[in-house]
Coordinates of C-alpha atoms in Angstrom, one line a residue:
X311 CA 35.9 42.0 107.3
X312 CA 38.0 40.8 110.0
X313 CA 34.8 41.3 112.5
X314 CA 32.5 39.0 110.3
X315 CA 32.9 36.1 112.2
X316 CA 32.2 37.3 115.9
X317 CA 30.6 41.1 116.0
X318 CA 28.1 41.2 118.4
X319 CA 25.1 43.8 118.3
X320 CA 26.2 46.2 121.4
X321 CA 30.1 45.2 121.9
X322 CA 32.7 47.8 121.7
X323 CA 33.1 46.7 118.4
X324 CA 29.7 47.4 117.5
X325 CA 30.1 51.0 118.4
X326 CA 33.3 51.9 117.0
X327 CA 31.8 50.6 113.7
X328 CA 28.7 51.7 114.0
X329 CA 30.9 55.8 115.1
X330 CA 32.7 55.3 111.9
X331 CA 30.1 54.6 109.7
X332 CA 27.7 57.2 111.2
X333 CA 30.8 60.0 110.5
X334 CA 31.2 59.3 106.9
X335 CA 27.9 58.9 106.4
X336 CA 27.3 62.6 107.4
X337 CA 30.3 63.4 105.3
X338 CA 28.7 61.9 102.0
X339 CA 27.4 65.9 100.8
X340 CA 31.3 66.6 100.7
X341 CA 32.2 64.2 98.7
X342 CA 32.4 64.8 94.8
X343 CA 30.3 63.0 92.2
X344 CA 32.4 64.4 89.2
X345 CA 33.8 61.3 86.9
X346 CA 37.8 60.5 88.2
X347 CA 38.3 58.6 85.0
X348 CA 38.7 61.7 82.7
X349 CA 41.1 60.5 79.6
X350 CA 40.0 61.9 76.3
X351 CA 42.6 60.9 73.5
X352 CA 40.1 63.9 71.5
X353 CA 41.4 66.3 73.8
X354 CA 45.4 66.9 72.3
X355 CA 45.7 69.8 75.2
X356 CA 45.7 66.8 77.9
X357 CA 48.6 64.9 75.6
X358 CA 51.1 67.5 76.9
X359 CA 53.0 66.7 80.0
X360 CA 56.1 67.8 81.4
X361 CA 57.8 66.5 85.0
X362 CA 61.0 65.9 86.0
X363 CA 59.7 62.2 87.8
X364 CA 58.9 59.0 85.2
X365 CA 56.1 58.1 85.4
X366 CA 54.4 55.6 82.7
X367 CA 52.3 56.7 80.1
X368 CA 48.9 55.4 80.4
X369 CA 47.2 53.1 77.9
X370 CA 44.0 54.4 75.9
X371 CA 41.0 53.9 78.8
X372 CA 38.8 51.6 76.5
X373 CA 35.7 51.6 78.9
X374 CA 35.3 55.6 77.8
X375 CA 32.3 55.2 75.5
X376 CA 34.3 58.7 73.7
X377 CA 37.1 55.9 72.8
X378 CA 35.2 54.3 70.7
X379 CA 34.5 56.9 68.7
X380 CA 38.0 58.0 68.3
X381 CA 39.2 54.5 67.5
X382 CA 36.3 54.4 64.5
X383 CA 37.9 58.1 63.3
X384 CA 41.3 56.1 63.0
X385 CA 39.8 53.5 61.2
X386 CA 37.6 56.2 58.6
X387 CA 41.2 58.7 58.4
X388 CA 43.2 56.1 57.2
X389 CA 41.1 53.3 55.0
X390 CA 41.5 55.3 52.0
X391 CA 45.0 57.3 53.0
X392 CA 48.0 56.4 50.5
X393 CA 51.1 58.2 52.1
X394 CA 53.9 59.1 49.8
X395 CA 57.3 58.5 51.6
X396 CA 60.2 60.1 50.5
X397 CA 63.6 59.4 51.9
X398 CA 65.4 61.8 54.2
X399 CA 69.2 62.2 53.8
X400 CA 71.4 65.0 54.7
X401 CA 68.3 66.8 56.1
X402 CA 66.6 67.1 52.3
X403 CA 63.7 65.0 51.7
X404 CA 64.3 62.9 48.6
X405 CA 60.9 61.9 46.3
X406 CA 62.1 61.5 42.4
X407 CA 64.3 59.2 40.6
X408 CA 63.9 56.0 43.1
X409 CA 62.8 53.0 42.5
X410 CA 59.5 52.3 45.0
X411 CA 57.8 50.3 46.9
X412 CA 54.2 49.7 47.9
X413 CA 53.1 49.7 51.2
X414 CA 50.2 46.9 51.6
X415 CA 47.4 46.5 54.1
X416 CA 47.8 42.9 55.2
X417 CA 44.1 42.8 55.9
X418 CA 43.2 44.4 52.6
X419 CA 44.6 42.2 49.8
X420 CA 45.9 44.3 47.4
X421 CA 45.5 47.7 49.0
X422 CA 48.1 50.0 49.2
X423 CA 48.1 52.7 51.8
X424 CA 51.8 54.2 50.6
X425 CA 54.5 54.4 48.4
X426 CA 57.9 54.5 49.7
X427 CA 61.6 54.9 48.2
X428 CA 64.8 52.9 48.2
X429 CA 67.9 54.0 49.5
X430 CA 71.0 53.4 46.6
X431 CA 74.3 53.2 47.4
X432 CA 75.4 56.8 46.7
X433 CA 72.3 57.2 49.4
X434 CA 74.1 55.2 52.0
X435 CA 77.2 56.9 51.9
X436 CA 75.5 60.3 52.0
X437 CA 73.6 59.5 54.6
X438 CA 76.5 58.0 56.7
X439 CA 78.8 61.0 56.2
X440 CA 76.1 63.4 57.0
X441 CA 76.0 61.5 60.1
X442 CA 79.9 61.1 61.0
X443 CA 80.0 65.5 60.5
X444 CA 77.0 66.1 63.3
X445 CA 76.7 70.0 60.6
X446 CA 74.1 70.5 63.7
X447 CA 76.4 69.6 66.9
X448 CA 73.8 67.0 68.4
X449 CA 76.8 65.6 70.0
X450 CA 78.0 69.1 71.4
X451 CA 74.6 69.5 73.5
X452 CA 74.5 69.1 77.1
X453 CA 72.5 66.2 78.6
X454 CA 70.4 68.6 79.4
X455 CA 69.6 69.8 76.6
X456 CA 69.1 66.9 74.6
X457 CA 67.0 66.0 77.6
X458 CA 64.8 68.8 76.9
X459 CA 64.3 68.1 73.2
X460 CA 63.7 64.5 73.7
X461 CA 60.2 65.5 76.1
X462 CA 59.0 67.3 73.2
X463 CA 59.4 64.8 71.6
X464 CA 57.7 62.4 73.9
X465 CA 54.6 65.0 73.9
X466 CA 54.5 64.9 70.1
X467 CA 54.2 61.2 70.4
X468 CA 51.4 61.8 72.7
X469 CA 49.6 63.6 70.1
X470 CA 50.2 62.0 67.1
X471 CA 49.1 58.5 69.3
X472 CA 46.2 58.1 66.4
X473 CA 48.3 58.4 63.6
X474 CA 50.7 56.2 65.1
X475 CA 48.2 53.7 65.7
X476 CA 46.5 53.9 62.0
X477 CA 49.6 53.8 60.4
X478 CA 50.7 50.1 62.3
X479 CA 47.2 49.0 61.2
X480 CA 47.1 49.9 57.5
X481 CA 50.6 48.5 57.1
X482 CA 51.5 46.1 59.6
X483 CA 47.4 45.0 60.4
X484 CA 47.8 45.7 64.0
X485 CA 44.8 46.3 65.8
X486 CA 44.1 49.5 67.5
X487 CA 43.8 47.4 71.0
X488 CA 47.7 45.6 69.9
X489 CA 49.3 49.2 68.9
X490 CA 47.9 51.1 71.6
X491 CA 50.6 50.2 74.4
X492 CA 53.1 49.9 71.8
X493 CA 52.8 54.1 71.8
X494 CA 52.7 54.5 75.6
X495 CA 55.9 52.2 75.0
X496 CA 57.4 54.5 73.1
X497 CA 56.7 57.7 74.9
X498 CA 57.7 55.6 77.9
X499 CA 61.3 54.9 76.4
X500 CA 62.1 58.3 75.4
X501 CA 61.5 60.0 78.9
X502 CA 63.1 57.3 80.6
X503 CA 66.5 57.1 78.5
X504 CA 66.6 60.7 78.2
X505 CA 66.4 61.0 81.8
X506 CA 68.7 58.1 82.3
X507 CA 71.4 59.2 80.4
X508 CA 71.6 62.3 82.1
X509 CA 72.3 60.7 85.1
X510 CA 74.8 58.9 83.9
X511 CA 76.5 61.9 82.3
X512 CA 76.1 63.9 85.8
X513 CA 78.0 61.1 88.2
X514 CA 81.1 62.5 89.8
X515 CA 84.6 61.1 88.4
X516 CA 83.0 59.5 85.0
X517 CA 83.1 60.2 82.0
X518 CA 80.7 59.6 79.2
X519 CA 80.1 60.4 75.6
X520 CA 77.7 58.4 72.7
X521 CA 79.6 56.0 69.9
X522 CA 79.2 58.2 67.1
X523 CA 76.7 57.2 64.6
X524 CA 74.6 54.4 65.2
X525 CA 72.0 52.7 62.3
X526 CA 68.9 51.4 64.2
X527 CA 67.4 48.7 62.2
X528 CA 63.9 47.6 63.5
X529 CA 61.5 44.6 62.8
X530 CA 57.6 44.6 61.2
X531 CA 56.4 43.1 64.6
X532 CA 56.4 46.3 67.2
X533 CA 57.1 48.7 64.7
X534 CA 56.1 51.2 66.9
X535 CA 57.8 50.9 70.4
X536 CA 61.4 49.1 69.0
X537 CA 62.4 51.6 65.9
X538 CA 61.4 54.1 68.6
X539 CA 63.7 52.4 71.8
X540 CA 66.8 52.3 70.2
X541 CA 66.4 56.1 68.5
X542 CA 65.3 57.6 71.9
X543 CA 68.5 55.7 73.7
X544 CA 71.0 56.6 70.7
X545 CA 70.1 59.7 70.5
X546 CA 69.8 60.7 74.1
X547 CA 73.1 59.4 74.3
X548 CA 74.7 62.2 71.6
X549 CA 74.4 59.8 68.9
X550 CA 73.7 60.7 65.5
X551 CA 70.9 58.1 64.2
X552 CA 69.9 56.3 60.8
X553 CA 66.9 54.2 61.0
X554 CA 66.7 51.7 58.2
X555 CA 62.8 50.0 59.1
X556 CA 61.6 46.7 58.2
X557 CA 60.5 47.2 54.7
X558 CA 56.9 45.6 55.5
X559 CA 56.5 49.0 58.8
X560 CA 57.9 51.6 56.4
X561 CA 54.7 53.6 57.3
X562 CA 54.6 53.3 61.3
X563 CA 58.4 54.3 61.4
X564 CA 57.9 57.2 58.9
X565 CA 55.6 58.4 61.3
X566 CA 57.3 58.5 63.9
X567 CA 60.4 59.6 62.4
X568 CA 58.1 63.1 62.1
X569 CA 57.6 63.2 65.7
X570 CA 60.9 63.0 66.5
X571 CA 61.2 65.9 63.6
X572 CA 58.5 67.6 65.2
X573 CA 60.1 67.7 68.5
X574 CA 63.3 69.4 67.3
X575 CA 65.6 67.0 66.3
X576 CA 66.4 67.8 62.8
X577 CA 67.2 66.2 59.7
X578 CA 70.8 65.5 59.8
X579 CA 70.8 64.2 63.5
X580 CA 67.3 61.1 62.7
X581 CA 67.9 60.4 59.1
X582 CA 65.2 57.9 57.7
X583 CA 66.8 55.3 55.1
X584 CA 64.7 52.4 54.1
X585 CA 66.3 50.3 51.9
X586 CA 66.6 47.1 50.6
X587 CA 68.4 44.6 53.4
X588 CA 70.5 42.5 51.2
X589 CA 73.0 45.1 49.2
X590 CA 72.2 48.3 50.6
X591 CA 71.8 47.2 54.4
X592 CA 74.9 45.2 54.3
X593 CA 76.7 48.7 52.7
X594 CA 74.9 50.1 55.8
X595 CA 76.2 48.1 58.5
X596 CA 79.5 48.0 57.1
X597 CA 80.3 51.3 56.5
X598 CA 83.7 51.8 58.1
X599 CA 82.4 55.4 60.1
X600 CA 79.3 53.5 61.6
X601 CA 80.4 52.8 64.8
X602 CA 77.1 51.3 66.3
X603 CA 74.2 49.1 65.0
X604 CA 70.7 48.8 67.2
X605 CA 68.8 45.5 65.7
X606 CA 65.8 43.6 66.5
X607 CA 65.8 41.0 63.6
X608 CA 66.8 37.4 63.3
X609 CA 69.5 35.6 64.7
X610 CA 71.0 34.9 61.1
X611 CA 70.8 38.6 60.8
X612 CA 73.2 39.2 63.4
X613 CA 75.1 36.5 63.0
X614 CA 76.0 38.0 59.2
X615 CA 76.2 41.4 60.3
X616 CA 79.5 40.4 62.7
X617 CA 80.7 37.7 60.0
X618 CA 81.2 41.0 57.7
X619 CA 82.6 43.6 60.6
X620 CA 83.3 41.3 63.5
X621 CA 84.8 44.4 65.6
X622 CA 80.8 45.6 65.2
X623 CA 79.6 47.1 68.5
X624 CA 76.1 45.4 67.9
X625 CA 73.0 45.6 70.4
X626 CA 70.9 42.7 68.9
X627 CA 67.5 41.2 69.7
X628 CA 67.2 38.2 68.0
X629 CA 64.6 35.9 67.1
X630 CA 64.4 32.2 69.3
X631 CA 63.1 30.6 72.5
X632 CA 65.1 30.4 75.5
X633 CA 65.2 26.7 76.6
X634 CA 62.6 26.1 79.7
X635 CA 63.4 23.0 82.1
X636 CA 60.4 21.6 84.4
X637 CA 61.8 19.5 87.4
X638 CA 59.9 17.5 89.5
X639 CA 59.9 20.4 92.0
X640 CA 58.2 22.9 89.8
X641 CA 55.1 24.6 90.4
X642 CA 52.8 23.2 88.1
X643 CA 49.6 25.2 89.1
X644 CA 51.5 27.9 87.6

């Protein structure tokens, strides 16, 4: 480009381009004609991945005509799916003598896609003290370790992306297009805070260890890539977790509760506990041996959770707009 404006047919400049186009051009047979954009969500082999550099996970490649395809199998798997959720305490999944909720399609009036149940308070404290005792020494692991658990877990998010990504659309009415990212989110989060922490744990002359047990409580909105943030980070940490989801993304975070499951953190490390936010959340929070609490929510929210245990080690994202002032000087093409 930058001869455009004075190359002259013959000039030195002439024949150096005219060299350089001349060699490539006899190098064209070498070249390969084989497709470079080769993603097939299809393929679950190509979901595995294992490196010791982070690196971001890659959204779905929509301009793959094979995407399409496996977005519509989404859609057909789970239009007529109706999940039962049971909860799961002390590493036992619990199904009778609950009361229950349905899970609704917000784009589907009136359909339900699963059934979940509510935590009690006997539930709370079971699932707190099962939680304080680590029976399965999550805490005791190296960094290392717990490093290698949490990429299994990360490549069982890879696979289950379409499951992930139905289950936010029957229950939260997400499209595919909205909760695709929110899973390379996800997978993103729990290489990068397991590979963080171990650094942390490995500088010379500090010392580190996780709170104890911390409750995650996560919002309808992502209800993908949050519920899964603060679990990767608490538990890379040596935390023991209890993840009380928004009770309108019960079916998104049960979901990924499995991968985490799947991965091999067990039952009594990731305990899932929806419940109902006003009695048994507050019992949640409260509970003298919780000694963290992970929340995405509204600013009231917080605000009540510190009002009732003000010493409260809380992480909170809370609702709100940050105030914006426009001088004179600003910008204003952007």
């Amino acid at each position: 480009m930058r001869h455009t404006f004075k190359l002259v047919p013959g000039s030195e400049d002439w024949r150096q381009l005219e060299q350089g186009f001349r060699a490539a051009f006899m190098r064209l047979d070498t070249l390969s004609a084989a497709p470079r954009r080769t993603q097939d969500r299809r393929d679950l082999k190509q979901a595995a991945r294992s490196s010791d550099t982070f690196v971001n996970e890659p959204d779905t490649d929509w301009s793959l005509p094979h995407h399409a395809e496996w977005a519509q199998g989404i859609v057909t798997a789970w239009v007529k799916r109706c999940v039962e959720v049971p909860l799961v305490i002390d590493g036992v999944e619990i199904v009778d003598a609950h009361s229950t909720r349905d899970c609704l399609d917000p784009s589907r009036l009136g359909a339900v896609v699963g059934r979940y149940r509510l935590a009690n308070g006997g539930d709370i404290v079971q699932a707190v003290e099962c939680a304080a005792r680590d029976d399965d020494g999550w805490r005791g692991l190296s960094p290392q370790q717990r490093q290698a658990t949490m990429r299994q877990v990360a490549n069982e998010l890879r696979r289950a992306r379409a499951d992930l990504m139905g289950a936010a659309m029957a229950n939260c009415g997400k499209t595919l297009a909205e909760s695709d990212p929110e899973v390379s989110e996800a997978i993103d989060f729990v290489e990068f805070y397991a590979g963080s922490v171990r650094t942390f744990f490995e500088l010379p002359n500090v010392t580190a260890s996780g709170k104890g047990v911390v409750v995650v409580v996560s919002p309808w909105n992502f209800p993908i890539a949050i519920p899964c943030g603060g679990i990767a980070a608490a538990l890379a940490a040596g935390n023991t977790v209890i993840l009380k989801p928004a009770s309108d993304a019960v079916l998104p975070a049960w979901e990924l509760c499995q991968c985490f499951w799947r991965g091999g953190v067990s039952k009594k490390v990731l305990q899932f506990v929806p419940c109902a936010g006003g009695q048994e959340g507050a019992q949640l929070v409260q509970h003298p041996l919780v000694n963290a609490v992970i929340l995405t929510g509204g600013t009231e929210t917080a605000l009540a959770m510190l009002r009732a245990k003000p010493a409260l080690p809380l992480s909170a994202e809370t609702g709100g707009k940050n105030a914006t002032i426009v001088t004179a000087m600003a910008d204003r093409d952007l």
